[in-house]
mmCIF file with all atom_site columns, C-alpha atoms in Angstrom:
data_model
loop_
_atom_site.group_PDB
_atom_site.id
_atom_site.type_symbol
_atom_site.label_atom_id
_atom_site.label_alt_id
_atom_site.label_comp_id
_atom_site.label_asym_id
_atom_site.label_entity_id
_atom_site.label_seq_id
_atom_site.pdbx_PDB_ins_code
_atom_site.Cartn_x
_atom_site.Cartn_y
_atom_site.Cartn_z
_atom_site.occupancy
_atom_site.B_iso_or_equiv
_atom_site.pdbx_formal_charge
_atom_site.auth_seq_id
_atom_site.auth_comp_id
_atom_site.auth_asym_id
_atom_site.auth_atom_id
_atom_site.pdbx_PDB_model_num
ATOM 1   C CA . MET A 1 1   ? 0.015   -0.041  0.019   1.00 58.00 ? 6   MET A CA 1
ATOM 2   C CA . ASP A 1 2   ? 1.186   3.537   -0.815  1.00 60.00 ? 7   ASP A CA 1
ATOM 3   C CA . ALA A 1 3   ? 2.405   4.930   2.567   1.00 60.00 ? 8   ALA A CA 1
ATOM 4   C CA . GLY A 1 4   ? 1.148   8.372   1.373   1.00 69.00 ? 9   GLY A CA 1
ATOM 5   C CA . LEU A 1 5   ? -2.488  7.319   1.287   1.00 82.00 ? 10  LEU A CA 1
ATOM 6   C CA . SER A 1 6   ? -4.627  8.250   4.289   1.00 93.00 ? 11  SER A CA 1
ATOM 7   C CA . LEU A 1 7   ? -8.239  8.350   5.375   1.00 96.00 ? 12  LEU A CA 1
ATOM 8   C CA . ARG A 1 8   ? -10.129 9.804   8.227   1.00 96.00 ? 13  ARG A CA 1
ATOM 9   C CA . ILE A 1 9   ? -13.770 9.150   9.332   1.00 98.00 ? 14  ILE A CA 1
ATOM 10  C CA . THR A 1 10  ? -15.749 12.517  9.459   1.00 98.00 ? 15  THR A CA 1
ATOM 11  C CA . GLY A 1 11  ? -19.069 11.133  10.507  1.00 98.00 ? 16  GLY A CA 1
ATOM 12  C CA . LEU A 1 12  ? -21.594 8.309   9.877   1.00 97.00 ? 17  LEU A CA 1
ATOM 13  C CA . ASP A 1 13  ? -25.095 7.777   8.527   1.00 98.00 ? 18  ASP A CA 1
ATOM 14  C CA . ARG A 1 14  ? -27.273 5.153   10.159  1.00 97.00 ? 19  ARG A CA 1
ATOM 15  C CA . GLY A 1 15  ? -29.691 3.295   7.832   1.00 94.00 ? 20  GLY A CA 1
ATOM 16  C CA . ALA A 1 16  ? -32.067 0.413   8.121   1.00 88.00 ? 21  ALA A CA 1
ATOM 17  C CA . GLN A 1 17  ? -31.972 -2.207  10.774  1.00 92.00 ? 22  GLN A CA 1
ATOM 18  C CA . VAL A 1 18  ? -32.972 -5.688  9.722   1.00 88.00 ? 23  VAL A CA 1
ATOM 19  C CA . ALA A 1 19  ? -32.792 -8.766  11.924  1.00 86.00 ? 24  ALA A CA 1
ATOM 20  C CA . GLY A 1 20  ? -30.321 -7.296  14.282  1.00 90.00 ? 25  GLY A CA 1
ATOM 21  C CA . ALA A 1 21  ? -28.048 -5.812  11.638  1.00 97.00 ? 26  ALA A CA 1
ATOM 22  C CA . GLU A 1 22  ? -27.622 -2.172  10.965  1.00 98.00 ? 27  GLU A CA 1
ATOM 23  C CA . TRP A 1 23  ? -26.525 -0.503  7.634   1.00 98.00 ? 28  TRP A CA 1
ATOM 24  C CA . ILE A 1 24  ? -24.070 2.207   8.583   1.00 98.00 ? 29  ILE A CA 1
ATOM 25  C CA . THR A 1 25  ? -22.303 4.419   6.045   1.00 99.00 ? 30  THR A CA 1
ATOM 26  C CA . LEU A 1 26  ? -19.000 5.822   7.328   1.00 99.00 ? 31  LEU A CA 1
ATOM 27  C CA . ARG A 1 27  ? -18.365 9.358   5.944   1.00 98.00 ? 32  ARG A CA 1
ATOM 28  C CA . THR A 1 28  ? -14.689 9.634   5.183   1.00 98.00 ? 33  THR A CA 1
ATOM 29  C CA . THR A 1 29  ? -12.237 12.034  3.624   1.00 98.00 ? 34  THR A CA 1
ATOM 30  C CA . ARG A 1 30  ? -12.001 9.745   0.646   1.00 98.00 ? 35  ARG A CA 1
ATOM 31  C CA . GLY A 1 31  ? -15.829 9.174   0.212   1.00 98.00 ? 36  GLY A CA 1
ATOM 32  C CA . PRO A 1 32  ? -18.583 7.143   1.739   1.00 98.00 ? 37  PRO A CA 1
ATOM 33  C CA . LEU A 1 33  ? -17.883 3.619   3.017   1.00 99.00 ? 38  LEU A CA 1
ATOM 34  C CA . PRO A 1 34  ? -20.927 1.255   3.315   1.00 98.00 ? 39  PRO A CA 1
ATOM 35  C CA . THR A 1 35  ? -20.820 -1.160  6.183   1.00 99.00 ? 40  THR A CA 1
ATOM 36  C CA . ILE A 1 36  ? -23.188 -3.578  7.939   1.00 99.00 ? 41  ILE A CA 1
ATOM 37  C CA . LEU A 1 37  ? -22.859 -4.029  11.723  1.00 99.00 ? 42  LEU A CA 1
ATOM 38  C CA . HIS A 1 38  ? -24.070 -6.897  13.641  1.00 98.00 ? 43  HIS A CA 1
ATOM 39  C CA . PRO A 1 39  ? -23.482 -5.871  17.231  1.00 98.00 ? 44  PRO A CA 1
ATOM 40  C CA . ALA A 1 40  ? -23.010 -8.159  20.262  1.00 97.00 ? 45  ALA A CA 1
ATOM 41  C CA . ALA A 1 41  ? -24.883 -7.180  23.327  1.00 96.00 ? 46  ALA A CA 1
ATOM 42  C CA . GLU A 1 42  ? -21.691 -5.534  24.719  1.00 96.00 ? 47  GLU A CA 1
ATOM 43  C CA . PRO A 1 43  ? -18.878 -4.230  22.737  1.00 96.00 ? 48  PRO A CA 1
ATOM 44  C CA . GLY A 1 44  ? -15.602 -6.115  23.143  1.00 96.00 ? 49  GLY A CA 1
ATOM 45  C CA . ARG A 1 45  ? -14.258 -8.600  20.595  1.00 97.00 ? 50  ARG A CA 1
ATOM 46  C CA . ALA A 1 46  ? -15.140 -7.961  16.871  1.00 98.00 ? 51  ALA A CA 1
ATOM 47  C CA . VAL A 1 47  ? -14.723 -9.502  13.553  1.00 99.00 ? 52  VAL A CA 1
ATOM 48  C CA . ILE A 1 48  ? -14.025 -7.386  10.266  1.00 99.00 ? 53  ILE A CA 1
ATOM 49  C CA . CYS A 1 49  ? -15.090 -9.094  7.044   1.00 99.00 ? 54  CYS A CA 1
ATOM 50  C CA . VAL A 1 50  ? -13.811 -7.927  3.670   1.00 99.00 ? 55  VAL A CA 1
ATOM 51  C CA . SER A 1 51  ? -14.639 -9.330  0.297   1.00 98.00 ? 56  SER A CA 1
ATOM 52  C CA . GLY A 1 52  ? -12.934 -10.009 -3.162  1.00 98.00 ? 57  GLY A CA 1
ATOM 53  C CA . ALA A 1 53  ? -12.078 -7.556  -5.912  1.00 98.00 ? 58  ALA A CA 1
ATOM 54  C CA . LEU A 1 54  ? -15.782 -7.126  -6.966  1.00 97.00 ? 59  LEU A CA 1
ATOM 55  C CA . GLY A 1 55  ? -16.633 -6.063  -3.492  1.00 97.00 ? 60  GLY A CA 1
ATOM 56  C CA . GLY A 1 56  ? -19.960 -6.929  -1.736  1.00 97.00 ? 61  GLY A CA 1
ATOM 57  C CA . PHE A 1 57  ? -20.805 -7.978  1.710   1.00 98.00 ? 62  PHE A CA 1
ATOM 58  C CA . ASP A 1 58  ? -21.447 -11.759 1.713   1.00 98.00 ? 63  ASP A CA 1
ATOM 59  C CA . GLY A 1 59  ? -17.964 -13.367 1.253   1.00 98.00 ? 64  GLY A CA 1
ATOM 60  C CA . PRO A 1 60  ? -17.406 -16.931 0.227   1.00 99.00 ? 65  PRO A CA 1
ATOM 61  C CA . ALA A 1 61  ? -20.373 -19.318 0.498   1.00 99.00 ? 66  ALA A CA 1
ATOM 62  C CA . SER A 1 62  ? -22.488 -16.474 2.256   1.00 98.00 ? 67  SER A CA 1
ATOM 63  C CA . LEU A 1 63  ? -20.106 -16.874 5.206   1.00 99.00 ? 68  LEU A CA 1
ATOM 64  C CA . TYR A 1 64  ? -20.147 -13.246 6.353   1.00 99.00 ? 69  TYR A CA 1
ATOM 65  C CA . PRO A 1 65  ? -23.974 -12.851 6.909   1.00 98.00 ? 70  PRO A CA 1
ATOM 66  C CA . ARG A 1 66  ? -23.968 -16.177 8.721   1.00 98.00 ? 71  ARG A CA 1
ATOM 67  C CA . LEU A 1 67  ? -21.208 -15.019 10.968  1.00 99.00 ? 72  LEU A CA 1
ATOM 68  C CA . GLY A 1 68  ? -23.159 -11.860 11.533  1.00 98.00 ? 73  GLY A CA 1
ATOM 69  C CA . LEU A 1 69  ? -26.138 -13.847 12.617  1.00 98.00 ? 74  LEU A CA 1
ATOM 70  C CA . GLU A 1 70  ? -24.342 -16.317 14.774  1.00 98.00 ? 75  GLU A CA 1
ATOM 71  C CA . MET A 1 71  ? -21.291 -14.692 16.371  1.00 98.00 ? 76  MET A CA 1
ATOM 72  C CA . PRO A 1 72  ? -23.040 -12.068 18.322  1.00 98.00 ? 77  PRO A CA 1
ATOM 73  C CA . ARG A 1 73  ? -25.565 -14.419 19.842  1.00 96.00 ? 78  ARG A CA 1
ATOM 74  C CA . ARG A 1 74  ? -23.339 -17.490 20.312  1.00 95.00 ? 79  ARG A CA 1
ATOM 75  C CA . ARG A 1 75  ? -19.985 -15.985 21.080  1.00 95.00 ? 80  ARG A CA 1
ATOM 76  C CA . GLY A 1 76  ? -20.671 -12.282 22.089  1.00 97.00 ? 81  GLY A CA 1
ATOM 77  C CA . ILE A 1 77  ? -18.524 -11.064 19.084  1.00 98.00 ? 82  ILE A CA 1
ATOM 78  C CA . SER A 1 78  ? -19.680 -8.185  16.920  1.00 98.00 ? 83  SER A CA 1
ATOM 79  C CA . VAL A 1 79  ? -19.275 -8.662  13.155  1.00 99.00 ? 84  VAL A CA 1
ATOM 80  C CA . LEU A 1 80  ? -18.632 -5.573  10.894  1.00 99.00 ? 85  LEU A CA 1
ATOM 81  C CA . ARG A 1 81  ? -19.068 -6.452  7.117   1.00 99.00 ? 86  ARG A CA 1
ATOM 82  C CA . VAL A 1 82  ? -17.234 -3.883  4.996   1.00 99.00 ? 87  VAL A CA 1
ATOM 83  C CA . GLY A 1 83  ? -18.128 -2.900  1.429   1.00 97.00 ? 88  GLY A CA 1
ATOM 84  C CA . TYR A 1 84  ? -15.361 -1.149  -0.627  1.00 98.00 ? 89  TYR A CA 1
ATOM 85  C CA . ARG A 1 85  ? -15.441 2.491   -1.793  1.00 98.00 ? 90  ARG A CA 1
ATOM 86  C CA . ALA A 1 86  ? -13.418 1.442   -4.843  1.00 98.00 ? 91  ALA A CA 1
ATOM 87  C CA . PRO A 1 87  ? -13.359 -2.289  -5.322  1.00 98.00 ? 92  PRO A CA 1
ATOM 88  C CA . ASN A 1 88  ? -10.135 -3.719  -6.818  1.00 96.00 ? 93  ASN A CA 1
ATOM 89  C CA . GLU A 1 89  ? -8.137  -0.681  -5.971  1.00 98.00 ? 94  GLU A CA 1
ATOM 90  C CA . PHE A 1 90  ? -5.891  -2.319  -3.395  1.00 98.00 ? 95  PHE A CA 1
ATOM 91  C CA . GLY A 1 91  ? -4.564  0.723   -1.503  1.00 97.00 ? 96  GLY A CA 1
ATOM 92  C CA . GLU A 1 92  ? -8.051  2.151   -1.096  1.00 98.00 ? 97  GLU A CA 1
ATOM 93  C CA . CYS A 1 93  ? -9.500  -1.208  0.129   1.00 98.00 ? 98  CYS A CA 1
ATOM 94  C CA . VAL A 1 94  ? -6.758  -1.454  2.804   1.00 98.00 ? 99  VAL A CA 1
ATOM 95  C CA . LEU A 1 95  ? -7.837  2.092   3.863   1.00 98.00 ? 100 LEU A CA 1
ATOM 96  C CA . ASP A 1 96  ? -11.371 0.755   4.109   1.00 99.00 ? 101 ASP A CA 1
ATOM 97  C CA . ALA A 1 97  ? -10.227 -1.981  6.403   1.00 99.00 ? 102 ALA A CA 1
ATOM 98  C CA . MET A 1 98  ? -8.459  0.537   8.597   1.00 98.00 ? 103 MET A CA 1
ATOM 99  C CA . ALA A 1 99  ? -11.513 2.752   8.587   1.00 99.00 ? 104 ALA A CA 1
ATOM 100 C CA . ALA A 1 100 ? -13.388 -0.306  10.002  1.00 99.00 ? 105 ALA A CA 1
ATOM 101 C CA . VAL A 1 101 ? -10.740 -0.501  12.771  1.00 99.00 ? 106 VAL A CA 1
ATOM 102 C CA . SER A 1 102 ? -11.206 3.113   13.587  1.00 98.00 ? 107 SER A CA 1
ATOM 103 C CA . PHE A 1 103 ? -15.037 2.739   13.776  1.00 99.00 ? 108 PHE A CA 1
ATOM 104 C CA . LEU A 1 104 ? -14.824 -0.297  16.014  1.00 99.00 ? 109 LEU A CA 1
ATOM 105 C CA . LYS A 1 105 ? -12.387 1.454   18.306  1.00 98.00 ? 110 LYS A CA 1
ATOM 106 C CA . GLY A 1 106 ? -14.776 4.402   18.442  1.00 98.00 ? 111 GLY A CA 1
ATOM 107 C CA . THR A 1 107 ? -17.703 2.132   19.489  1.00 98.00 ? 112 THR A CA 1
ATOM 108 C CA . GLY A 1 108 ? -15.861 0.630   22.436  1.00 98.00 ? 113 GLY A CA 1
ATOM 109 C CA . HIS A 1 109 ? -14.502 -2.635  20.938  1.00 98.00 ? 114 HIS A CA 1
ATOM 110 C CA . ALA A 1 110 ? -11.118 -3.756  22.187  1.00 98.00 ? 115 ALA A CA 1
ATOM 111 C CA . SER A 1 111 ? -9.845  -5.926  19.339  1.00 98.00 ? 116 SER A CA 1
ATOM 112 C CA . ALA A 1 112 ? -10.752 -7.532  16.113  1.00 98.00 ? 117 ALA A CA 1
ATOM 113 C CA . VAL A 1 113 ? -10.060 -10.587 13.834  1.00 99.00 ? 118 VAL A CA 1
ATOM 114 C CA . ILE A 1 114 ? -10.016 -9.593  10.128  1.00 99.00 ? 119 ILE A CA 1
ATOM 115 C CA . ILE A 1 115 ? -11.267 -12.132 7.545   1.00 99.00 ? 120 ILE A CA 1
ATOM 116 C CA . GLY A 1 116 ? -10.685 -11.552 3.803   1.00 99.00 ? 121 GLY A CA 1
ATOM 117 C CA . HIS A 1 117 ? -11.609 -13.695 0.776   1.00 99.00 ? 122 HIS A CA 1
ATOM 118 C CA . SER A 1 118 ? -9.583  -13.738 -2.499  1.00 99.00 ? 123 SER A CA 1
ATOM 119 C CA . PHE A 1 119 ? -8.295  -10.271 -3.175  1.00 99.00 ? 124 PHE A CA 1
ATOM 120 C CA . GLY A 1 120 ? -9.559  -9.442  0.194   1.00 99.00 ? 125 GLY A CA 1
ATOM 121 C CA . GLY A 1 121 ? -7.121  -11.992 1.720   1.00 99.00 ? 126 GLY A CA 1
ATOM 122 C CA . ALA A 1 122 ? -4.350  -9.710  0.761   1.00 99.00 ? 127 ALA A CA 1
ATOM 123 C CA . VAL A 1 123 ? -6.295  -6.740  2.071   1.00 99.00 ? 128 VAL A CA 1
ATOM 124 C CA . ALA A 1 124 ? -6.717  -8.508  5.448   1.00 99.00 ? 129 ALA A CA 1
ATOM 125 C CA . ILE A 1 125 ? -2.964  -9.596  5.595   1.00 99.00 ? 130 ILE A CA 1
ATOM 126 C CA . ASN A 1 126 ? -1.883  -5.942  4.976   1.00 99.00 ? 131 ASN A CA 1
ATOM 127 C CA . ALA A 1 127 ? -4.241  -4.438  7.490   1.00 99.00 ? 132 ALA A CA 1
ATOM 128 C CA . GLY A 1 128 ? -3.139  -6.980  10.125  1.00 99.00 ? 133 GLY A CA 1
ATOM 129 C CA . THR A 1 129 ? 0.412   -5.604  9.901   1.00 98.00 ? 134 THR A CA 1
ATOM 130 C CA . LEU A 1 130 ? -0.691  -1.991  10.456  1.00 98.00 ? 135 LEU A CA 1
ATOM 131 C CA . THR A 1 131 ? -2.447  -2.077  13.846  1.00 98.00 ? 136 THR A CA 1
ATOM 132 C CA . PRO A 1 132 ? -2.296  -4.010  17.124  1.00 98.00 ? 137 PRO A CA 1
ATOM 133 C CA . PHE A 1 133 ? -6.049  -3.737  17.226  1.00 98.00 ? 138 PHE A CA 1
ATOM 134 C CA . ILE A 1 134 ? -6.095  -6.560  14.833  1.00 99.00 ? 139 ILE A CA 1
ATOM 135 C CA . THR A 1 135 ? -5.131  -9.580  16.768  1.00 98.00 ? 140 THR A CA 1
ATOM 136 C CA . SER A 1 136 ? -5.559  -12.316 14.083  1.00 98.00 ? 141 SER A CA 1
ATOM 137 C CA . VAL A 1 137 ? -6.079  -12.792 10.379  1.00 99.00 ? 142 VAL A CA 1
ATOM 138 C CA . VAL A 1 138 ? -8.117  -15.235 8.371   1.00 99.00 ? 143 VAL A CA 1
ATOM 139 C CA . ALA A 1 139 ? -7.260  -15.284 4.571   1.00 99.00 ? 144 ALA A CA 1
ATOM 140 C CA . ILE A 1 140 ? -9.678  -17.475 2.446   1.00 99.00 ? 145 ILE A CA 1
ATOM 141 C CA . SER A 1 141 ? -8.721  -18.436 -1.197  1.00 99.00 ? 146 SER A CA 1
ATOM 142 C CA . SER A 1 142 ? -6.217  -15.669 -1.003  1.00 99.00 ? 147 SER A CA 1
ATOM 143 C CA . GLN A 1 143 ? -4.236  -14.060 -3.792  1.00 98.00 ? 148 GLN A CA 1
ATOM 144 C CA . LEU A 1 144 ? -0.493  -13.758 -3.472  1.00 98.00 ? 149 LEU A CA 1
ATOM 145 C CA . GLY A 1 145 ? -0.312  -10.290 -4.989  1.00 96.00 ? 150 GLY A CA 1
ATOM 146 C CA . GLY A 1 146 ? -0.162  -7.589  -2.456  1.00 96.00 ? 151 GLY A CA 1
ATOM 147 C CA . ALA A 1 147 ? 0.518   -10.066 0.385   1.00 98.00 ? 152 ALA A CA 1
ATOM 148 C CA . HIS A 1 148 ? 4.188   -9.908  0.376   1.00 96.00 ? 153 HIS A CA 1
ATOM 149 C CA . VAL A 1 149 ? 4.017   -8.534  3.979   1.00 98.00 ? 154 VAL A CA 1
ATOM 150 C CA . VAL A 1 150 ? 2.689   -11.703 5.368   1.00 99.00 ? 155 VAL A CA 1
ATOM 151 C CA . GLY A 1 151 ? 5.916   -12.359 7.187   1.00 98.00 ? 156 GLY A CA 1
ATOM 152 C CA . GLU A 1 152 ? 5.260   -9.208  9.137   1.00 98.00 ? 157 GLU A CA 1
ATOM 153 C CA . LEU A 1 153 ? 2.053   -10.503 10.684  1.00 98.00 ? 158 LEU A CA 1
ATOM 154 C CA . ALA A 1 154 ? 3.792   -12.520 13.601  1.00 98.00 ? 159 ALA A CA 1
ATOM 155 C CA . PRO A 1 155 ? 3.042   -12.645 16.445  1.00 97.00 ? 160 PRO A CA 1
ATOM 156 C CA . ARG A 1 156 ? -0.508  -12.384 15.173  1.00 98.00 ? 161 ARG A CA 1
ATOM 157 C CA . PRO A 1 157 ? -1.994  -15.827 14.308  1.00 98.00 ? 162 PRO A CA 1
ATOM 158 C CA . LEU A 1 158 ? -2.719  -16.433 10.606  1.00 99.00 ? 163 LEU A CA 1
ATOM 159 C CA . LEU A 1 159 ? -5.287  -18.956 9.263   1.00 99.00 ? 164 LEU A CA 1
ATOM 160 C CA . LEU A 1 160 ? -5.153  -19.741 5.569   1.00 99.00 ? 165 LEU A CA 1
ATOM 161 C CA . ILE A 1 161 ? -7.995  -21.654 4.057   1.00 99.00 ? 166 ILE A CA 1
ATOM 162 C CA . HIS A 1 162 ? -8.197  -22.757 0.494   1.00 99.00 ? 167 HIS A CA 1
ATOM 163 C CA . GLY A 1 163 ? -10.084 -25.335 -1.808  1.00 99.00 ? 168 GLY A CA 1
ATOM 164 C CA . THR A 1 164 ? -8.008  -27.830 -3.707  1.00 99.00 ? 169 THR A CA 1
ATOM 165 C CA . ALA A 1 165 ? -10.329 -27.374 -6.739  1.00 99.00 ? 170 ALA A CA 1
ATOM 166 C CA . ASP A 1 166 ? -10.019 -23.598 -7.015  1.00 99.00 ? 171 ASP A CA 1
ATOM 167 C CA . SER A 1 167 ? -9.793  -22.742 -10.675 1.00 98.00 ? 172 SER A CA 1
ATOM 168 C CA . VAL A 1 168 ? -9.505  -18.963 -10.057 1.00 98.00 ? 173 VAL A CA 1
ATOM 169 C CA . LEU A 1 169 ? -6.567  -18.914 -7.609  1.00 98.00 ? 174 LEU A CA 1
ATOM 170 C CA . ALA A 1 170 ? -4.852  -22.249 -7.155  1.00 98.00 ? 175 ALA A CA 1
ATOM 171 C CA . HIS A 1 171 ? -4.362  -23.567 -3.658  1.00 99.00 ? 176 HIS A CA 1
ATOM 172 C CA . GLN A 1 172 ? -0.705  -23.249 -4.124  1.00 99.00 ? 177 GLN A CA 1
ATOM 173 C CA . SER A 1 173 ? -1.200  -19.509 -3.517  1.00 99.00 ? 178 SER A CA 1
ATOM 174 C CA . SER A 1 174 ? -2.115  -20.152 0.132   1.00 99.00 ? 179 SER A CA 1
ATOM 175 C CA . GLU A 1 175 ? 0.665   -22.803 0.337   1.00 99.00 ? 180 GLU A CA 1
ATOM 176 C CA . ALA A 1 176 ? 3.156   -20.108 -0.622  1.00 99.00 ? 181 ALA A CA 1
ATOM 177 C CA . LEU A 1 177 ? 1.646   -17.619 1.807   1.00 99.00 ? 182 LEU A CA 1
ATOM 178 C CA . TYR A 1 178 ? 2.126   -20.268 4.560   1.00 99.00 ? 183 TYR A CA 1
ATOM 179 C CA . GLU A 1 179 ? 5.683   -20.850 3.592   1.00 99.00 ? 184 GLU A CA 1
ATOM 180 C CA . ARG A 1 180 ? 6.380   -17.111 3.679   1.00 99.00 ? 185 ARG A CA 1
ATOM 181 C CA . ALA A 1 181 ? 4.504   -16.445 7.014   1.00 99.00 ? 186 ALA A CA 1
ATOM 182 C CA . ARG A 1 182 ? 6.000   -16.941 10.469  1.00 98.00 ? 187 ARG A CA 1
ATOM 183 C CA . GLU A 1 183 ? 4.475   -18.905 13.378  1.00 98.00 ? 188 GLU A CA 1
ATOM 184 C CA . PRO A 1 184 ? 1.750   -18.979 14.539  1.00 98.00 ? 189 PRO A CA 1
ATOM 185 C CA . ARG A 1 185 ? 0.319   -20.071 11.129  1.00 98.00 ? 190 ARG A CA 1
ATOM 186 C CA . THR A 1 186 ? -2.301  -22.625 10.107  1.00 98.00 ? 191 THR A CA 1
ATOM 187 C CA . LEU A 1 187 ? -3.103  -23.847 6.586   1.00 99.00 ? 192 LEU A CA 1
ATOM 188 C CA . LYS A 1 188 ? -6.434  -25.599 6.009   1.00 99.00 ? 193 LYS A CA 1
ATOM 189 C CA . LEU A 1 189 ? -6.872  -27.290 2.502   1.00 99.00 ? 194 LEU A CA 1
ATOM 190 C CA . ILE A 1 190 ? -10.466 -28.322 1.731   1.00 99.00 ? 195 ILE A CA 1
ATOM 191 C CA . PRO A 1 191 ? -10.479 -31.129 -0.810  1.00 98.00 ? 196 PRO A CA 1
ATOM 192 C CA . GLY A 1 192 ? -12.750 -30.602 -3.859  1.00 98.00 ? 197 GLY A CA 1
ATOM 193 C CA . ALA A 1 193 ? -13.831 -27.091 -2.988  1.00 99.00 ? 198 ALA A CA 1
ATOM 194 C CA . GLY A 1 194 ? -13.559 -24.224 -5.444  1.00 99.00 ? 199 GLY A CA 1
ATOM 195 C CA . HIS A 1 195 ? -12.807 -20.614 -5.088  1.00 99.00 ? 200 HIS A CA 1
ATOM 196 C CA . GLY A 1 196 ? -16.099 -19.667 -3.427  1.00 99.00 ? 201 GLY A CA 1
ATOM 197 C CA . LEU A 1 197 ? -16.075 -22.813 -1.364  1.00 99.00 ? 202 LEU A CA 1
ATOM 198 C CA . VAL A 1 198 ? -19.878 -23.251 -1.878  1.00 99.00 ? 203 VAL A CA 1
ATOM 199 C CA . GLU A 1 199 ? -19.226 -27.096 -1.936  1.00 97.00 ? 204 GLU A CA 1
ATOM 200 C CA . ALA A 1 200 ? -17.912 -26.904 1.568   1.00 99.00 ? 205 ALA A CA 1
ATOM 201 C CA . ALA A 1 201 ? -20.009 -24.006 3.205   1.00 99.00 ? 206 ALA A CA 1
ATOM 202 C CA . GLU A 1 202 ? -20.646 -25.847 6.414   1.00 98.00 ? 207 GLU A CA 1
ATOM 203 C CA . GLU A 1 203 ? -17.019 -27.067 6.863   1.00 99.00 ? 208 GLU A CA 1
ATOM 204 C CA . LEU A 1 204 ? -15.913 -23.427 6.102   1.00 99.00 ? 209 LEU A CA 1
ATOM 205 C CA . PHE A 1 205 ? -18.132 -21.956 8.706   1.00 99.00 ? 210 PHE A CA 1
ATOM 206 C CA . ASP A 1 206 ? -17.141 -24.527 11.239  1.00 98.00 ? 211 ASP A CA 1
ATOM 207 C CA . ILE A 1 207 ? -13.411 -23.802 10.698  1.00 99.00 ? 212 ILE A CA 1
ATOM 208 C CA . VAL A 1 208 ? -13.864 -20.083 10.913  1.00 99.00 ? 213 VAL A CA 1
ATOM 209 C CA . GLU A 1 209 ? -16.146 -20.279 13.921  1.00 98.00 ? 214 GLU A CA 1
ATOM 210 C CA . ASP A 1 210 ? -13.679 -22.395 15.867  1.00 97.00 ? 215 ASP A CA 1
ATOM 211 C CA . TRP A 1 211 ? -10.872 -20.096 14.971  1.00 98.00 ? 216 TRP A CA 1
ATOM 212 C CA . LEU A 1 212 ? -12.824 -17.033 16.167  1.00 97.00 ? 217 LEU A CA 1
ATOM 213 C CA . SER A 1 213 ? -13.856 -18.672 19.319  1.00 94.00 ? 218 SER A CA 1
ATOM 214 C CA . ARG A 1 214 ? -10.181 -19.024 20.249  1.00 89.00 ? 219 ARG A CA 1
ATOM 215 C CA . ALA A 1 215 ? -8.578  -16.068 18.628  1.00 79.00 ? 220 ALA A CA 1
ATOM 216 C CA . ALA A 1 216 ? -11.032 -12.996 18.714  1.00 54.00 ? 221 ALA A CA 1
#
């Protein structure tokens, strides 16, 4: 990410609340950033979810809305799903992740795990190196591009998840990230799963939920 890039939150606009989730647009010095917050009963631990190069809020196999539904109730963990202001513009997307950190700090949260899919895996890895507020990183079907800083994540735990049938980004991408990362690091390969891991949605959720219960 260009070290000269910066972003500051100047306000927020609260939108509709549906099934315990609230649409919140963060007003920033680089434009509006859409988010969906699933708050726990009390602020404390949180999860930040970022998507692939096309943006969106759902993540692989609709993982993110399910985390938003389950984590606050079952684990007392808030979930913030982050849309991008400028999808596929890497530096801007890292700034969006950092804006999410600022928002969570401002709402009384103490720490966060960041989860990213595909392009978002590299976004999550970069954001994880920039602030101690992020205590762990989960990169799902991650690209290598932009993730060269993975060795700087330690001592934050890193979880890499990849399907062995991924035809968009081969699972060797996560294997390479694993080799470049330092401990603590974990690699989970899911046999027969593609880039979006729809074939293994339940297994994906179980892996991530278990990780969050221990790392968030």
